[in-house]
Structure formats: C-alpha cells, structure tokens
Coordinates of C-alpha atoms in Angstrom, one line a residue:
Chain A
X983 CA 84.8 89.0 79.7
X984 CA 87.6 90.7 81.4
X985 CA 91.1 89.8 80.0
X986 CA 93.4 88.0 82.6
X987 CA 96.9 89.6 82.9
X988 CA 98.3 86.3 84.1
X989 CA 101.2 84.8 82.2
X990 CA 104.3 82.7 82.7
X991 CA 107.3 84.3 84.3
X992 CA 109.3 83.8 81.0
X993 CA 106.5 85.5 78.9
X994 CA 106.1 88.4 81.4
X995 CA 109.9 89.2 81.3
X996 CA 110.3 88.7 77.6
X997 CA 111.1 91.9 75.7
X998 CA 113.0 93.5 78.6
X999 CA 115.8 95.0 76.5
X1000 CA 119.5 95.3 77.6
X1001 CA 120.1 98.8 78.7
X1002 CA 116.6 99.1 80.2
X1003 CA 115.9 101.2 83.3
X1004 CA 114.1 99.1 85.8
X1005 CA 112.1 100.3 88.8
X1006 CA 112.2 97.6 91.5
X1007 CA 110.0 97.4 94.6
X1008 CA 111.3 96.4 98.0
X1009 CA 113.0 97.8 101.1
X1010 CA 115.5 95.1 102.1
X1011 CA 114.1 91.7 101.3
X1012 CA 110.3 92.3 102.1
X1013 CA 108.6 93.4 98.8
X1014 CA 111.6 92.5 96.6
X1015 CA 110.4 90.6 93.5
X1016 CA 112.9 87.7 93.7
X1017 CA 111.2 85.5 91.2
X1018 CA 111.2 88.2 88.4
X1019 CA 114.8 89.1 89.3
X1020 CA 115.8 85.3 88.9
X1021 CA 114.2 85.4 85.5
X1022 CA 116.2 88.5 84.4
X1023 CA 119.3 86.7 85.6
X1024 CA 118.5 83.5 83.6
X1025 CA 117.5 85.4 80.4
X1026 CA 120.8 87.3 80.5
X1027 CA 119.5 90.8 80.7
X1028 CA 122.5 93.2 80.9
X1029 CA 123.7 96.8 81.0
X1030 CA 120.7 97.6 83.2
X1031 CA 120.0 100.7 85.4
X1032 CA 118.2 99.7 88.6
X1033 CA 116.1 102.1 90.5
X1034 CA 115.6 100.6 94.0
X1035 CA 115.6 101.9 97.5
X1036 CA 118.6 99.7 98.4
X1037 CA 120.8 97.2 96.8
X1038 CA 119.6 94.2 98.9
X1039 CA 122.4 92.2 100.6
X1040 CA 125.0 89.9 98.9
X1041 CA 123.4 86.9 97.3
X1042 CA 119.8 88.2 97.5
X1043 CA 117.5 90.3 95.3
X1044 CA 119.0 92.8 93.0
X1045 CA 122.5 92.0 94.4
X1046 CA 122.5 88.8 92.3
X1047 CA 122.3 91.1 89.2
X1048 CA 124.9 93.4 90.5
X1049 CA 127.3 90.6 91.3
X1050 CA 126.8 89.0 87.8
X1051 CA 127.9 92.3 86.2
X1052 CA 124.5 92.9 84.7
X1053 CA 124.0 96.3 86.2
X1054 CA 125.6 99.5 84.9
X1055 CA 124.1 102.0 87.3
X1056 CA 121.9 101.9 90.4
X1057 CA 119.7 104.8 91.5
X1058 CA 119.0 104.3 95.3
X1059 CA 118.8 105.9 98.7
X1060 CA 121.1 103.7 100.6
X1061 CA 123.3 100.7 99.9
X1062 CA 124.9 100.3 103.3
X1063 CA 123.6 96.7 103.8
X1064 CA 125.5 95.5 100.7
X1065 CA 129.3 95.7 101.2
X1066 CA 129.8 94.1 97.9
X1067 CA 127.9 96.9 96.1
X1068 CA 129.8 99.5 98.1
X1069 CA 133.1 97.9 97.1
X1070 CA 132.1 97.8 93.4
X1071 CA 131.2 101.4 93.5
X1072 CA 134.5 102.4 95.0
X1073 CA 136.2 100.3 92.4
X1074 CA 134.3 102.1 89.7
X1075 CA 132.5 99.0 88.5
X1076 CA 129.1 100.2 89.5
X1077 CA 127.8 103.7 89.1
X1078 CA 125.6 104.8 92.1
X1079 CA 123.4 107.8 92.2
X1080 CA 121.7 108.3 95.7
X1081 CA 118.8 110.5 96.8
X1082 CA 117.1 111.0 100.1
X1083 CA 114.7 108.2 100.4
X1084 CA 111.4 110.1 100.4
X1085 CA 112.7 112.3 97.7
X1086 CA 113.5 109.3 95.5
X1087 CA 109.9 108.1 96.1
X1088 CA 108.5 111.5 95.3
X1089 CA 110.6 111.8 92.1
X1090 CA 109.1 108.5 91.0
X1091 CA 105.6 109.4 92.1
X1092 CA 105.9 112.6 89.9
X1093 CA 107.0 110.4 87.0
X1094 CA 103.9 108.2 87.5
X1095 CA 101.7 111.1 88.0
X1096 CA 102.5 112.8 84.8
X1097 CA 104.3 115.6 86.4
X1098 CA 107.8 117.1 85.4
X1099 CA 109.3 117.0 88.8
X1100 CA 108.9 118.2 92.4
X1101 CA 110.1 121.1 94.5
X1102 CA 111.8 120.4 97.8
X1103 CA 113.9 122.0 100.5
X1104 CA 115.6 118.7 101.4
X1105 CA 119.2 118.9 100.6
X1106 CA 119.0 122.6 99.7
X1107 CA 122.3 123.1 101.4
X1108 CA 124.1 120.5 99.0
X1109 CA 122.9 122.0 95.7
X1110 CA 125.7 121.5 93.1
X1111 CA 126.3 123.2 89.8
X1112 CA 123.8 122.0 87.3
X1113 CA 120.9 121.6 89.8
X1114 CA 118.1 124.2 89.6
X1115 CA 116.6 126.1 92.4
X1116 CA 113.5 128.3 92.5
X1117 CA 112.0 130.9 94.8
X1118 CA 108.4 130.5 95.5
X1119 CA 106.4 132.7 97.9
X1120 CA 109.6 133.7 99.7
X1121 CA 111.0 130.2 100.1
X1122 CA 113.8 128.5 98.3
X1123 CA 113.4 125.0 96.7
X1124 CA 115.4 122.6 94.7
X1125 CA 113.9 121.2 91.5
X1126 CA 114.0 117.4 91.4
X1127 CA 113.1 116.1 88.0
X1128 CA 110.6 113.3 87.8
X1129 CA 111.9 109.7 87.4
X1130 CA 110.4 107.0 85.3
X1131 CA 111.5 103.5 84.1
X1132 CA 111.0 101.4 81.1
X1133 CA 109.9 98.4 83.3
X1134 CA 108.7 98.0 86.9
X1135 CA 109.2 94.7 88.8
X1136 CA 106.7 94.6 91.6
X1137 CA 106.0 92.2 94.4
X1138 CA 102.5 91.8 95.8
X1139 CA 101.0 89.5 98.5
X1140 CA 97.8 89.0 96.6
X1141 CA 96.3 89.8 93.2
X1142 CA 93.2 89.1 91.3
X1143 CA 93.5 88.3 87.5
X1144 CA 93.0 91.8 86.3
X1145 CA 95.9 93.1 88.5
X1146 CA 94.3 94.6 91.6
X1147 CA 96.9 94.3 94.3
X1148 CA 97.2 93.9 98.0
X1149 CA 100.5 94.4 99.7
X1150 CA 101.3 93.4 103.4
X1151 CA 103.0 94.9 106.3
X1152 CA 106.5 96.4 105.5
X1153 CA 106.5 94.6 102.1
X1154 CA 104.5 97.5 100.7
X1155 CA 107.4 100.1 100.8
X1156 CA 108.3 101.2 97.3
X1157 CA 106.0 98.8 95.4
X1158 CA 102.9 101.0 94.8
X1159 CA 105.0 104.0 93.6
X1160 CA 107.2 102.0 91.4
X1161 CA 104.2 100.4 89.8
X1162 CA 102.9 103.9 88.8
X1163 CA 106.0 105.0 86.9
X1164 CA 107.0 102.5 84.3
X1165 CA 106.0 101.8 80.6
X1166 CA 105.6 98.1 81.4
X1167 CA 104.5 97.0 84.8
X1168 CA 105.2 93.4 85.8
X1169 CA 103.9 92.0 89.0
X1170 CA 104.8 88.8 90.9
X1171 CA 102.3 87.7 93.4
X1172 CA 102.2 85.2 96.2
X1173 CA 98.5 84.5 95.9
X1174 CA 96.2 84.9 92.9
X1175 CA 92.4 85.0 93.3
X1176 CA 89.6 85.3 90.8
X1177 CA 88.2 88.7 89.9
X1178 CA 85.7 89.9 92.6
X1179 CA 87.4 88.1 95.4
X1180 CA 89.2 91.2 96.7
X1181 CA 86.9 93.8 98.3
X1182 CA 87.3 96.9 96.1
X1183 CA 87.8 98.9 99.3
X1184 CA 90.7 96.7 100.3
X1185 CA 92.7 97.0 97.1
X1186 CA 96.0 98.9 97.7
X1187 CA 96.9 99.4 94.1
X1188 CA 94.3 99.3 91.3
X1189 CA 94.8 97.1 88.2
X1190 CA 95.0 100.2 86.1
X1191 CA 98.7 100.2 86.8
X1192 CA 99.5 96.6 86.1
X1193 CA 100.3 95.0 82.7
X1194 CA 101.5 91.5 83.4
X1195 CA 101.0 89.2 86.4
X1196 CA 103.0 86.2 87.4
X1197 CA 102.1 83.7 90.2
X1198 CA 105.1 82.9 92.2
X1199 CA 105.4 79.0 92.0
X1200 CA 107.5 78.6 95.1
X1201 CA 108.4 80.8 98.0
X1202 CA 112.1 80.2 98.0
X1203 CA 114.2 80.8 101.1
X1204 CA 115.1 84.3 100.0
X1205 CA 111.4 85.2 100.7
X1206 CA 111.7 83.8 104.2
X1207 CA 113.1 84.8 107.5
X1208 CA 116.8 85.5 107.1
X1209 CA 118.6 84.0 110.1
X1210 CA 121.4 86.6 110.3
X1211 CA 118.8 89.4 110.9
X1212 CA 116.9 87.3 113.7
X1213 CA 117.7 87.3 117.4
X1214 CA 119.6 84.4 118.6
X1215 CA 117.8 82.3 121.2
X1216 CA 120.7 82.0 123.5
X1217 CA 122.6 85.3 123.2
X1218 CA 120.6 88.2 122.4
X1219 CA 123.4 90.7 123.0
X1220 CA 125.7 89.1 120.6
X1221 CA 123.1 89.2 117.8
X1222 CA 122.2 92.8 118.5
X1223 CA 125.8 94.0 118.1
X1224 CA 126.3 91.8 115.1
X1225 CA 123.4 93.6 113.3
X1226 CA 124.6 96.3 110.9
X1227 CA 122.2 99.2 111.1
X1228 CA 122.7 102.7 109.9
X1229 CA 122.8 103.9 113.5
X1230 CA 126.3 102.1 113.6
X1231 CA 128.1 104.8 111.7
Chain B
X66 CA 112.9 99.9 121.4
X67 CA 113.6 96.8 123.5
X68 CA 114.2 98.8 126.6
X69 CA 110.9 100.8 126.6
X70 CA 108.3 99.8 129.1
X71 CA 105.5 97.7 127.5
X72 CA 102.8 100.3 128.1
X73 CA 104.8 103.3 126.9
X74 CA 102.5 106.0 125.4
X75 CA 104.5 106.5 122.3
X76 CA 104.1 105.6 118.6
X77 CA 107.5 104.7 117.0
X78 CA 107.8 105.4 113.3
X79 CA 109.9 103.2 111.1
X80 CA 110.7 104.7 107.7
X81 CA 110.1 101.6 105.8
X82 CA 106.3 101.7 106.6
X83 CA 105.3 101.4 110.3
X84 CA 103.6 103.7 112.7
X85 CA 103.7 101.9 116.1
X86 CA 106.7 99.7 115.9
X87 CA 107.3 97.5 118.9
X88 CA 110.4 95.6 120.2
X89 CA 112.5 93.3 118.0
X90 CA 110.7 90.0 117.2
X91 CA 111.6 87.2 119.7
X92 CA 113.6 84.3 118.4
X93 CA 111.3 82.0 116.4
X94 CA 108.5 84.5 116.1
X95 CA 109.9 86.5 113.2
X96 CA 107.5 87.7 110.4
X97 CA 109.3 87.6 107.1
X98 CA 107.3 90.7 106.0
X99 CA 107.8 92.7 109.1
X100 CA 111.2 94.4 109.5
X101 CA 112.6 97.7 110.8
X102 CA 114.7 100.1 108.7
X103 CA 117.9 98.2 109.6
X104 CA 116.5 94.9 108.4
X105 CA 116.0 93.4 111.9
X106 CA 112.7 91.5 112.4
X107 CA 110.2 93.8 114.3
X108 CA 106.9 93.6 115.9
X109 CA 104.0 96.2 116.3
X110 CA 102.0 97.5 119.1
X111 CA 98.2 97.9 119.4
X112 CA 97.1 100.8 117.2
X113 CA 99.8 100.4 114.7
X114 CA 99.5 101.1 111.0
X115 CA 101.5 100.0 107.9
X116 CA 101.9 102.2 104.8
X117 CA 104.1 102.7 101.7
X118 CA 107.2 104.8 101.3
X119 CA 105.3 107.8 99.9
X120 CA 103.1 108.0 103.1
X121 CA 106.0 107.1 105.4
X122 CA 107.9 110.2 104.2
X123 CA 104.8 112.4 104.1
X124 CA 104.7 111.7 107.9
X125 CA 108.3 112.8 108.1
X126 CA 108.5 115.8 105.8
X127 CA 105.0 116.9 106.8
X128 CA 106.3 117.5 110.4
X129 CA 104.4 114.7 112.2
X130 CA 107.5 113.3 113.9
X131 CA 108.0 114.7 117.5
X132 CA 111.4 113.5 118.1
X133 CA 114.1 111.6 116.2
X134 CA 117.2 110.0 117.3
X135 CA 120.2 110.0 114.9
X136 CA 123.8 108.9 115.0
X137 CA 126.5 111.5 114.1
X138 CA 130.0 111.7 112.5
X139 CA 130.2 115.4 113.5
X140 CA 128.0 118.0 115.2
X141 CA 128.7 121.7 115.3
X142 CA 128.1 124.2 118.1
X143 CA 125.3 125.5 115.9
X144 CA 123.6 122.2 115.8
X145 CA 124.7 121.3 112.3
X146 CA 124.7 117.5 111.7
X147 CA 127.0 115.6 109.5
X148 CA 126.2 111.8 109.5
X149 CA 126.0 110.5 105.9
X150 CA 129.2 110.8 104.0
X151 CA 132.9 110.8 104.3
X152 CA 133.9 111.8 100.8
X153 CA 136.1 109.0 99.3
X154 CA 135.7 106.7 102.3
X155 CA 132.1 106.0 103.5
X156 CA 129.4 106.5 101.0
X157 CA 126.6 104.1 101.5
X158 CA 123.9 106.8 100.7
X159 CA 121.6 108.9 102.8
X160 CA 118.5 106.8 103.4
X161 CA 115.9 108.7 105.4
X162 CA 118.4 110.6 107.5
X163 CA 118.3 113.9 105.7
X164 CA 114.5 114.3 105.8
X165 CA 114.4 113.2 109.5
X166 CA 117.1 115.6 110.5
X167 CA 115.6 118.5 108.6
X168 CA 111.8 118.0 109.4
X169 CA 111.5 116.4 112.8
X170 CA 110.2 118.7 115.5
X171 CA 113.1 117.8 117.7
X172 CA 116.5 116.0 116.8
X173 CA 118.5 114.3 119.4
X174 CA 122.0 112.9 118.4
X175 CA 123.2 109.7 120.1
X176 CA 127.0 109.2 119.6
X177 CA 130.2 108.5 121.1
X178 CA 131.9 111.7 122.3
X179 CA 135.0 111.1 120.1
X180 CA 135.8 109.0 117.1
X181 CA 137.6 105.6 117.3
X182 CA 140.9 107.5 116.9
X183 CA 140.1 109.9 119.6
X184 CA 139.2 112.9 117.5
X185 CA 136.5 115.2 118.8
X186 CA 133.1 114.8 117.1
X187 CA 131.6 117.9 118.7
X188 CA 133.2 120.9 116.8
X189 CA 132.9 124.7 116.1
X190 CA 131.9 123.9 112.5
X191 CA 131.5 120.6 110.7
X192 CA 134.2 119.6 108.1
X193 CA 132.1 116.9 106.4
X194 CA 129.1 117.5 104.1
X195 CA 126.1 118.3 106.2
X196 CA 123.0 116.0 106.6
X197 CA 121.0 119.2 107.6
X198 CA 122.1 122.5 109.0
X199 CA 121.1 123.8 112.5
X200 CA 118.9 120.9 113.2
X201 CA 120.2 119.3 116.4
X202 CA 118.6 120.2 119.8
X203 CA 120.4 117.8 122.1
X204 CA 123.4 115.5 122.0
X205 CA 123.7 112.5 124.2
X206 CA 127.2 110.9 124.3
X207 CA 129.1 108.3 126.4
X208 CA 130.5 111.2 128.4
X209 CA 127.8 113.8 128.6
X210 CA 124.4 115.3 127.8
X211 CA 124.7 118.6 125.9
X212 CA 122.0 121.0 124.8
X213 CA 122.3 123.1 121.6
X214 CA 121.2 126.6 122.4
X215 CA 121.4 129.9 120.5
X216 CA 124.3 130.8 122.8
X217 CA 126.1 127.6 121.9
X218 CA 126.6 124.2 123.6
X219 CA 125.4 123.9 127.1
X220 CA 126.7 121.0 129.3
X221 CA 123.6 119.4 131.0
X222 CA 124.8 116.2 132.6
X223 CA 127.9 114.1 133.0
X224 CA 128.2 110.3 132.8
X225 CA 129.0 108.6 136.0
X226 CA 132.7 108.7 136.7
X227 CA 133.5 111.1 134.0
X228 CA 135.3 114.4 135.0
X229 CA 134.3 117.8 133.7
X230 CA 137.9 118.2 132.5
X231 CA 137.7 115.2 130.3
X232 CA 134.5 116.4 128.6
X233 CA 136.0 119.8 127.9
X234 CA 139.2 118.3 126.6
X235 CA 137.1 115.8 124.3
X236 CA 135.1 118.6 122.9
X237 CA 136.4 120.9 120.1
X238 CA 133.8 123.7 120.6
X239 CA 133.2 126.0 123.6
X240 CA 131.1 124.6 126.3
X241 CA 128.9 126.6 128.5
X242 CA 129.2 125.0 131.9
X243 CA 126.3 126.0 134.4
X244 CA 127.3 126.9 138.0
X245 CA 126.7 124.2 140.6
X246 CA 127.0 120.4 140.6
X247 CA 126.0 118.8 137.3
X248 CA 123.6 115.9 137.4
X249 CA 125.0 112.5 136.4
X250 CA 123.6 109.7 134.4

C-alpha cells in the first residue's frame, strides 16, 4: 500500500529551524501558501531567509512574517506592491536581494535539477565585481549560481495523497519550480483526492517532489478576491488610477 | 487591454503565466486565481493558455514576444532604457522588465515626455542604471511619437495642440525633424 503524505499543518511545519531558507510559491496572492505561512507565524519561526517572487502586500502572505520581524533577508524579483517591505529595506531592517524574474526562476530550477548554475546574457551590462562571466562560442554570459532552500512552501489547487499536484490559472507561477529545489517540500492543497483520481496526464507536478501534504481547512479571505484590486462598479476610472502597477513608475 | 477591440488578432502575454490575456475582470466577475502582473483581476480570450514562471520567461527570453510596451525613467538617443532603479530612492526590484526589454523583438516605451519636476526623460545618454542597452525602437509620450534609429531620434508625430518648439525644448537629445507637416495624434 502506498504511504499517504497527508499530515496536520502543525506536524508538516514542525522542524523548520530558525534561520532556514524558505522557497515560497506565489505571484501576488494567487498561489501563495497562506495556511503554511500562518503556521510559521504561530510557531514563532524567526531569522528566516525567504525566496519568493514578491513580498505580497501589507497584511498578506509573507508580508505577515516580514512585519513580525521574522525575516532577515528576502530574495525576490520585485517588492513594489509592498510599501512596508520597501520602507524596511530602506531603514536597513530587511535585507533584499533582487534578480530578474525569469533568472530567479532559472537559478532555482538549476538548484532543483542538480546543476551548479546557469549562463545568461540578461543583466550582463550590470555585472559587478565578484560576479563571474564566461565566453562561449563567441558570446558573453554571466554565471548565475544555482539557488536551493531548506524548505519549500507550496500551494496547490488539488493533490492526491501521494503528492501529485494540480495548479490552476495564474496560481501556478513559481510553485512548480520552488517545489523542485528544497530539501523538505511542504504542500498545502485546496482539494485532496484519493490516489488514482487524478489522470496521470493531467498532473502538473509529480509527487516525487513532495514530502508533506496539508489539506487547507478553510479558504480564509486572503485566498479570495481582494477588493482593492477589483474594478469598482460605479467608477471604473477611479479604480484604474488607484491601482499601483509597475507601469506607474 | 480594456481598449482593444473584442476581436483583436493578438495574444497578450502576462509574465505571471498567461498567453492570451483579455480585459480586466468586470466588477463582481473576478476570479481569485486569475490576475495580471500588476495584481489586477484579469480575464482570458479564446485560445489562451496558462503556465508556470519557467515557461513564461522561456517565452520571453526565447524571443517569442513580438512587441512589448514598457514605462521609462530615462531613454537615451541610442535606445538605452532605464526604468527599474533610482539608486538610494526607488528600488522595488526589476520584475520581468529586464528580460522583456532585452529579448522582445520590438520594445516601445510609453512615458510622459518629462518628469514630474519637468526634467527631460529623453537624453543623450542615461544617468541611471540601465534596464537594457540599445533596446528601444519607439517612444510614445504625451507630446510626441519618436522613433529610435541608427542616426538618432526621429520625430514622427506630434500630439494635438503641441508645438514642435515645445517638443524640442522638452527633449535633451538631438531630434531629427523630417521635412513637411508632421502627423498629429
């Protein structure tokens, strides 16, 4: 009989050490493992290094850990939707390291795929002292070392008991790659089905990558539609200009 | 997106994992799992596909994007683009901008012609760290449409009611002015 990977949220997150480097799925709120993050907050994990595309927004997702002073360093691609994190960075209370979004993803993929790093010409014009470059077949590349984590926190739409995962829409984002590159991979899922219920052709990430599985008990409001990002019924124009997108700067 | 005709023959890519993004979701019709790269609720068009971040940036870096529209802090006459960092001031990160600027087949900059304090954004050379060098093909501002060519910046169109003199004074790089009356927009 196959061994189920399902456990309680407390058991799943037990053993996450202070000072751990965590790979966290999500781009904005979709795909952010809010339940696992709440557990970390409750159990007091601190001195963490977070690797996530973004810092969520104040009061949401990893920002709750940042606001509680649990995060020492964040490795991200863009934190522009979180003015609190930006302020903390400028005040020297949060160390931030940024990479171009797809390069961040590929550094993690390399870490997950057992590779030492990647070669890229993205950002070649910004190479600083200490960064390595290489010539290959007449072209220049920057060497980006692989990136791994101690623990990955992943959000899935559906899972079976052995950890085969299905993601949905834009909630896939960084979840598959993060799940490939950590020593311990913890997944929270909105729906849990028995083994055999997911068509193998429809599995987005094989259970090979998953260690522990937690069924989300309640889809709290942070998983839902965030009103401040939705269009207003009466005044569409106001809502559009009120939205802070990266095109604004 | 919201201003494109419904049957437009274009697939819009959103870096967070959409090929075939539609207009913003109407009020009350939002899907909690379907956002654009700025966190607004989006829709999709028939023929759309979803994918993860690795695939999304393989589309970008692999050269499959025909045209990308980006904002700017500065653009140089050589088409260098600076739009991601003001050292010591604005440092939210880079997102997908660097890869889009460097690898899209055509880059169009959409920007105000000058900064909030009135300083020129179109310069002989950029003062801020670059997003990507020599990547911009066209600049569309509130005052003018300008093409970046090997010879320099060529003025193509003027906004309605904007004088040639104002555009020249608002631009800190030489402008090539074609003979004849410029079209307006």
